[in-house]
mmCIF file with all atom_site columns, C-alpha atoms in Angstrom:
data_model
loop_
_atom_site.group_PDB
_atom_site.id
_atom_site.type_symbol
_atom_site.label_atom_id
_atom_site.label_alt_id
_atom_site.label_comp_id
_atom_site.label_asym_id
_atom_site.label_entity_id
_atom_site.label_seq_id
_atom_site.pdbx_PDB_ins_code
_atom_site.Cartn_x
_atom_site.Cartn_y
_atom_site.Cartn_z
_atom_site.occupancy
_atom_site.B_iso_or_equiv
_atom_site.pdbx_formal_charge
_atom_site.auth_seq_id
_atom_site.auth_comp_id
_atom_site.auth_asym_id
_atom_site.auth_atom_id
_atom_site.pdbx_PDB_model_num
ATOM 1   C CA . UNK A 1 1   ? 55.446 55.874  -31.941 1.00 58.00 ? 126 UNK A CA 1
ATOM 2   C CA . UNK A 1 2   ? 52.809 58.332  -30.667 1.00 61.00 ? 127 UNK A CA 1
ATOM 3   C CA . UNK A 1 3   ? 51.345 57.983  -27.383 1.00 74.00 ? 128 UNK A CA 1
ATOM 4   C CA . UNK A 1 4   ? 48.725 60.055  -25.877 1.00 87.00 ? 129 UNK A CA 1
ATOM 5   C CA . UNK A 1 5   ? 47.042 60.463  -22.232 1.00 88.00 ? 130 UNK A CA 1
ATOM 6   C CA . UNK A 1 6   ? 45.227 57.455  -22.334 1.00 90.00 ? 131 UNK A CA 1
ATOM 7   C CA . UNK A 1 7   ? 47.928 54.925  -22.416 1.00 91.00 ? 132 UNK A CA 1
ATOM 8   C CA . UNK A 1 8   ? 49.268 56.337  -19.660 1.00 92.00 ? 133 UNK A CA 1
ATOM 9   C CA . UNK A 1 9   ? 46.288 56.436  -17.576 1.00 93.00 ? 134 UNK A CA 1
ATOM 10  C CA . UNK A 1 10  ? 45.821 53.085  -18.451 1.00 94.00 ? 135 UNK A CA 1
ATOM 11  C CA . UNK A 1 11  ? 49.286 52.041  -17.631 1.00 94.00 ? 136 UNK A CA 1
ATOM 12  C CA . UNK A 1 12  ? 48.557 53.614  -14.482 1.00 95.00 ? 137 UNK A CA 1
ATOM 13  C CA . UNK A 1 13  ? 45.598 51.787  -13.850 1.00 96.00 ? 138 UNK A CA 1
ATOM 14  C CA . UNK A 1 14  ? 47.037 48.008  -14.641 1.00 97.00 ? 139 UNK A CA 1
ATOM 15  C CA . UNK A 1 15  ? 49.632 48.988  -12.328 1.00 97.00 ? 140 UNK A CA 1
ATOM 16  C CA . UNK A 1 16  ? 47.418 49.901  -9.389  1.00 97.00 ? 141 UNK A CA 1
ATOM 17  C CA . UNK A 1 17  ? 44.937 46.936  -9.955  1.00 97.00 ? 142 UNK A CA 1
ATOM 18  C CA . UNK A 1 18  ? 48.382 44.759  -9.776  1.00 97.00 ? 143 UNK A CA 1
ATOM 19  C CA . UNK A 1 19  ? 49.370 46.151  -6.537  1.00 97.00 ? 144 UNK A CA 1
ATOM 20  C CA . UNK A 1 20  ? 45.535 45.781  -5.329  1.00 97.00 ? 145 UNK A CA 1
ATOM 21  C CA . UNK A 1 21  ? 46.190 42.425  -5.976  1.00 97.00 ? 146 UNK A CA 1
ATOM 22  C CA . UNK A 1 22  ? 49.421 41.893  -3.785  1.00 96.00 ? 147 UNK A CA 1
ATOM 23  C CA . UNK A 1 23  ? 47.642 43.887  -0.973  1.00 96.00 ? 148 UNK A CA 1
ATOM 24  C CA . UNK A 1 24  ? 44.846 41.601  -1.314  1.00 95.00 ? 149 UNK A CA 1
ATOM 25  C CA . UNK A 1 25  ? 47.202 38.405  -1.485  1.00 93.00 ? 150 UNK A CA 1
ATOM 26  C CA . UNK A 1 26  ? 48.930 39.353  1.619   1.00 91.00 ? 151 UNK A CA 1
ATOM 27  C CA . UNK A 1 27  ? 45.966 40.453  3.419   1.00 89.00 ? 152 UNK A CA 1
ATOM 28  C CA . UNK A 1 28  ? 44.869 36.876  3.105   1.00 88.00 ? 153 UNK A CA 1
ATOM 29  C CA . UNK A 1 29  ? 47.908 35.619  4.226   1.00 87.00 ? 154 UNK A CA 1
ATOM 30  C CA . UNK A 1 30  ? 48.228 37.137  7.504   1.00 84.00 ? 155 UNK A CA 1
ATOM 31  C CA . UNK A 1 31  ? 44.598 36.746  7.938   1.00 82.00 ? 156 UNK A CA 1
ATOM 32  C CA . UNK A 1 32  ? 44.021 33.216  7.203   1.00 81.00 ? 157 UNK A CA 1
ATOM 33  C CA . UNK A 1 33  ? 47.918 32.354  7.910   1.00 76.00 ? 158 UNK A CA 1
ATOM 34  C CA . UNK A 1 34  ? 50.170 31.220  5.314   1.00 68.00 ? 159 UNK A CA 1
ATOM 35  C CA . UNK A 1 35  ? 50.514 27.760  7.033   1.00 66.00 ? 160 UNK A CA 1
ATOM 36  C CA . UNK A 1 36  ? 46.959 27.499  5.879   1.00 61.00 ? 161 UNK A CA 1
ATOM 37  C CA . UNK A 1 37  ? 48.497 26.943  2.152   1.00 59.00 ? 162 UNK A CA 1
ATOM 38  C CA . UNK A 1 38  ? 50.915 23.909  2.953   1.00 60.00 ? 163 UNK A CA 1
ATOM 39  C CA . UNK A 1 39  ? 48.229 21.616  4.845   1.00 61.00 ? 164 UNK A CA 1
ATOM 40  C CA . UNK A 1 40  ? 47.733 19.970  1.942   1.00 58.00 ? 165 UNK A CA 1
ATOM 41  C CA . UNK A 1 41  ? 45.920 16.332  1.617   1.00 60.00 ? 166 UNK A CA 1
ATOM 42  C CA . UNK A 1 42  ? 48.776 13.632  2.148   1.00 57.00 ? 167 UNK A CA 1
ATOM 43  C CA . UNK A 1 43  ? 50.756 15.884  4.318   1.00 55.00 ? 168 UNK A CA 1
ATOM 44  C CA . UNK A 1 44  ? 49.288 14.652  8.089   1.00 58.00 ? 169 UNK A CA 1
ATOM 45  C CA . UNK A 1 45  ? 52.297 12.527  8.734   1.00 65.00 ? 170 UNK A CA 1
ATOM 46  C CA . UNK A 1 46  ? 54.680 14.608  8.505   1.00 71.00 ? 171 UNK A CA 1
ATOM 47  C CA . UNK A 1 47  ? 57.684 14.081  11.752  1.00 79.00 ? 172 UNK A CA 1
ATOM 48  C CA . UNK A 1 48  ? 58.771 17.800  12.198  1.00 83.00 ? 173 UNK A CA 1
ATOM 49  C CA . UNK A 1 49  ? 57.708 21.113  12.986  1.00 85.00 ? 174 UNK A CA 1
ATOM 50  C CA . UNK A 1 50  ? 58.225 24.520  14.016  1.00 87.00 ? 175 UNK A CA 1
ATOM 51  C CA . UNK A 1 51  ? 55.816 25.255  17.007  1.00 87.00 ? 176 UNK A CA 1
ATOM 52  C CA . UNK A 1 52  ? 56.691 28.608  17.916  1.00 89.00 ? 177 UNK A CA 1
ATOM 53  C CA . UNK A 1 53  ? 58.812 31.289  17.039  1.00 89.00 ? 178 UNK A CA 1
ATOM 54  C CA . UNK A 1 54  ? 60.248 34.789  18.701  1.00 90.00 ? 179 UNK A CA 1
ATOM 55  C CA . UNK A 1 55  ? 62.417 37.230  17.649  1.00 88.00 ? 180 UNK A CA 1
ATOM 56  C CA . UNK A 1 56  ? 64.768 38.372  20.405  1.00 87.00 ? 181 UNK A CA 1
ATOM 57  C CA . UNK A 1 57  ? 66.727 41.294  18.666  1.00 87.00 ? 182 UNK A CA 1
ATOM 58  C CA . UNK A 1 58  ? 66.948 41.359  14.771  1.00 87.00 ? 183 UNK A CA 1
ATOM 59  C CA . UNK A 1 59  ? 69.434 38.683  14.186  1.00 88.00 ? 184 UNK A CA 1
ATOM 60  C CA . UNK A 1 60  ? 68.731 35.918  16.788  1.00 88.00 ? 185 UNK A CA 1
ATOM 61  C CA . UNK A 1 61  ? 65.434 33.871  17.548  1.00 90.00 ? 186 UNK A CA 1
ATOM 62  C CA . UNK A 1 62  ? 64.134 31.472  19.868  1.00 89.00 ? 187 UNK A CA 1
ATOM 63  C CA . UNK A 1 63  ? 62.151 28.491  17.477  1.00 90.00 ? 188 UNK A CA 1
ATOM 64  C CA . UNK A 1 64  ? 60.542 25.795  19.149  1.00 90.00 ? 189 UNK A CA 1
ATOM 65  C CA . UNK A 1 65  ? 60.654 22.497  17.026  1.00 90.00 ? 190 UNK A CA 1
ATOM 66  C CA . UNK A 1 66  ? 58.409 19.288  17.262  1.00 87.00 ? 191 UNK A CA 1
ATOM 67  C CA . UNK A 1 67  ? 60.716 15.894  16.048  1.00 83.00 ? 192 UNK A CA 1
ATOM 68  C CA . UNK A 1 68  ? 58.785 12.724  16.769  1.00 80.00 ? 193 UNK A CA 1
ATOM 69  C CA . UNK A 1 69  ? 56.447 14.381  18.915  1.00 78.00 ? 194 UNK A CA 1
ATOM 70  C CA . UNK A 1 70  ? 59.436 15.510  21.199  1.00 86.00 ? 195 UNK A CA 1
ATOM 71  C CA . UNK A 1 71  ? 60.116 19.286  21.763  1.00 88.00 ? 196 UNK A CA 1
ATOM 72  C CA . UNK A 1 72  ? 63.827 21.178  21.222  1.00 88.00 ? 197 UNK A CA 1
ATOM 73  C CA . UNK A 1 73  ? 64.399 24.763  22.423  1.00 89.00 ? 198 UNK A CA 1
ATOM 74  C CA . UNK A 1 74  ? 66.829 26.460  19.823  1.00 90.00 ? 199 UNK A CA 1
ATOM 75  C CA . UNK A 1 75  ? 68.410 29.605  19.834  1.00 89.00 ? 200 UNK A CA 1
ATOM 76  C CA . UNK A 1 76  ? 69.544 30.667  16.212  1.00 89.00 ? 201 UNK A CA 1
ATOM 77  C CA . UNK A 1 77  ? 71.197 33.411  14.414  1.00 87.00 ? 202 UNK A CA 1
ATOM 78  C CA . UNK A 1 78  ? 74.381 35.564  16.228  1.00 79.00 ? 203 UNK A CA 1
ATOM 79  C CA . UNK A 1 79  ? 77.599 33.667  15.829  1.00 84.00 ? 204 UNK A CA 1
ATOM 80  C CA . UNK A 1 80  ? 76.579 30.131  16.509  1.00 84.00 ? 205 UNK A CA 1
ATOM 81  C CA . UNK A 1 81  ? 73.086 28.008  16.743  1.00 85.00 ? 206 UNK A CA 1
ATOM 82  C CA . UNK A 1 82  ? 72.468 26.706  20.323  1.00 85.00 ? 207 UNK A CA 1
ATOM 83  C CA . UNK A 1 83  ? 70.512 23.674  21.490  1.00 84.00 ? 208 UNK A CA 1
ATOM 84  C CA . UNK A 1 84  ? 68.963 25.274  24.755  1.00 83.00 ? 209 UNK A CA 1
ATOM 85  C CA . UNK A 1 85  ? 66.748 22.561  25.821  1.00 81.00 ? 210 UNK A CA 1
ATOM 86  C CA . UNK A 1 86  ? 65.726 19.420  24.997  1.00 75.00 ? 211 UNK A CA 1
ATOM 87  C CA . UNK A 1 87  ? 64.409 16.877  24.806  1.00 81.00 ? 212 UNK A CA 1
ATOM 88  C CA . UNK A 1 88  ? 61.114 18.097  26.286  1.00 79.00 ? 213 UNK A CA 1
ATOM 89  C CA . UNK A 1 89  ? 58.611 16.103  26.182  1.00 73.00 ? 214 UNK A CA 1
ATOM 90  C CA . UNK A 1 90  ? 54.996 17.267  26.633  1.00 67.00 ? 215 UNK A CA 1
ATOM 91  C CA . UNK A 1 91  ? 52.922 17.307  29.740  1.00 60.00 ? 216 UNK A CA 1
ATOM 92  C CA . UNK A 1 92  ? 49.821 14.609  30.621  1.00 50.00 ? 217 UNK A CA 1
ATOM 93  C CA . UNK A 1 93  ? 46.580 16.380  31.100  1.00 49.00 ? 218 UNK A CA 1
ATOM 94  C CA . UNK A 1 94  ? 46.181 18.573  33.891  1.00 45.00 ? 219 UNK A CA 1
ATOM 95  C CA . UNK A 1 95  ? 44.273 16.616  37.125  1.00 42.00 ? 220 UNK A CA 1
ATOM 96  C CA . UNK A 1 96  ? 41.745 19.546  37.741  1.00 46.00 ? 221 UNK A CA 1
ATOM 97  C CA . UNK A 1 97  ? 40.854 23.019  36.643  1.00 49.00 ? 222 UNK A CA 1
ATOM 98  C CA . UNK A 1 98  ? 43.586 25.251  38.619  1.00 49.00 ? 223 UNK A CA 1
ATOM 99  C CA . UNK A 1 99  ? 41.915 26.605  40.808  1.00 47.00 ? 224 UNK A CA 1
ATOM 100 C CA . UNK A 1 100 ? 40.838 23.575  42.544  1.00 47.00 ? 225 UNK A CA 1
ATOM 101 C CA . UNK A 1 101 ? 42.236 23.049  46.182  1.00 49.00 ? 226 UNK A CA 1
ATOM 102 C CA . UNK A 1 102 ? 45.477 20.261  46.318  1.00 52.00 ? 227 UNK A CA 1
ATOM 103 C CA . UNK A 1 103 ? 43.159 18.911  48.916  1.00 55.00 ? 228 UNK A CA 1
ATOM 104 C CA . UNK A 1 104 ? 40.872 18.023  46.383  1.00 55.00 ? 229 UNK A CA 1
ATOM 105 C CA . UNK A 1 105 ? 43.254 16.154  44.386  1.00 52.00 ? 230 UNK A CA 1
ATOM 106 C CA . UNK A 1 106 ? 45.249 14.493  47.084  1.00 59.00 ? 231 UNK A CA 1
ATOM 107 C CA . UNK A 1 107 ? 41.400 13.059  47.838  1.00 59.00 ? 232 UNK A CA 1
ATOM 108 C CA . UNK A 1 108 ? 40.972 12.018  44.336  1.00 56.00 ? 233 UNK A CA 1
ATOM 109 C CA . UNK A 1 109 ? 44.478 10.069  44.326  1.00 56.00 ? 234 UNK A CA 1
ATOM 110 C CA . UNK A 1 110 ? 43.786 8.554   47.258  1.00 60.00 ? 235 UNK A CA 1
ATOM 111 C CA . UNK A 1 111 ? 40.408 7.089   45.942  1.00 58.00 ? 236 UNK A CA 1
ATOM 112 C CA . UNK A 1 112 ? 41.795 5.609   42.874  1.00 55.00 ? 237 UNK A CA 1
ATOM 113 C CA . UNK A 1 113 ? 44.879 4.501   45.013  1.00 55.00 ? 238 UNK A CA 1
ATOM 114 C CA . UNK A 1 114 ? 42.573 2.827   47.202  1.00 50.00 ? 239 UNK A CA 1
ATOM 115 C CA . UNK A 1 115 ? 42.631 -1.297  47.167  1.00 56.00 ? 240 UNK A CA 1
ATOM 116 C CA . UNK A 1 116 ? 39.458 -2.691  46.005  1.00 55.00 ? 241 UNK A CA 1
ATOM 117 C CA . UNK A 1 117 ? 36.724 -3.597  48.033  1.00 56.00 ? 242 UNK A CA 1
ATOM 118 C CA . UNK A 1 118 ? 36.394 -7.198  48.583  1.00 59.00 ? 243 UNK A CA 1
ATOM 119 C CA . UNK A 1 119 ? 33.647 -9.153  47.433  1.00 56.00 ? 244 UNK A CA 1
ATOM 120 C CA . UNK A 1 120 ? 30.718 -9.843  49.647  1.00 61.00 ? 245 UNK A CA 1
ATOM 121 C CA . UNK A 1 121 ? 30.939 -12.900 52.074  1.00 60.00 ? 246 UNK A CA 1
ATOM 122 C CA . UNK A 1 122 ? 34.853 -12.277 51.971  1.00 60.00 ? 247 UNK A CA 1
ATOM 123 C CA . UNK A 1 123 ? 37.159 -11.536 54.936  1.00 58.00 ? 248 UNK A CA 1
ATOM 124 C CA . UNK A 1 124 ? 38.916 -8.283  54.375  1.00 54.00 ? 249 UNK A CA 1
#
C-alpha cells in the first residue's frame, strides 16, 4: 500500500477537527453547566440532590445533599464517610433587608402582635 503526503495531512486534519470538537463540547459544559443536560421534562419531582460541593484536600469533600427538602452535611472520602450535620432544615424568609435597625422589627412584631381593635360602639 502506497501512501503519500496527503493522507497524512488529512489524517492530521480529522484528528484536529475531532479534538476541536471535544474542546468545543467541554467548553459548553462548563459554560452552560453540565446539570443543564439532566433537567430533562418529567424529571421536576425528583426527592434528592446534591446542593453544593467542596473539595477540602484531594481525597475528602464536603457535599451538601437535599432529601425531602431537608438538608445533610457530609464529609466523604479519607477512611470513613461522616454525617456532620443534619437534619437542617431551611430558614423562613428573612423579616427585613439587614441592615434595618432590630428596633424596626421589634416595632413591626409588636404591631402584628397587637390585639385587634374593637369594633365601634364596643367597650374595650
Amino acid at each position: 500500500m502506497v501512501t503519500s503526503a496527503a493522507y497524512y495531512v488529512y489524517a492530521a486534519l480529522m484528528l484536529g477537527l475531532v479534538i476541536g470538537f471535544i474542546l468545543v463540547a467541554g467548553w459548553l459544559v462548563r459554560r452552560f453547566g453540565g446539570g443543564a443536560l439532566l433537567r430533562l421534562p418529567g424529571r421536576a419531582d425528583r426527592r434528592l440532590g446534591v446542593v453544593e460541593a467542596m473539595a477540602l484536600d484531594p481525597r475528602r469533600r464536603l457535599v451538601l445533599i437535599r432529601r425531602d427538602g431537608v438538608e445533610h452535611l457530609l464529609l466523604l472520602g479519607g477512611t470513613q464517610d461522616l454525617h456532620l450535620e443534619g437534619p437542617i432544615t431551611r430558614p423562613g424568609p428573612p423579616l427585613g433587608p439587614p441592615h434595618a435597625p432590630r428596633r424596626a422589627f421589634d416595632a413591626i412584631l409588636q404591631e402584628t402582635a397587637a390585639p385587634p381593635a374593637t369594633a365601634p360602639g364596643q367597650d374595650p
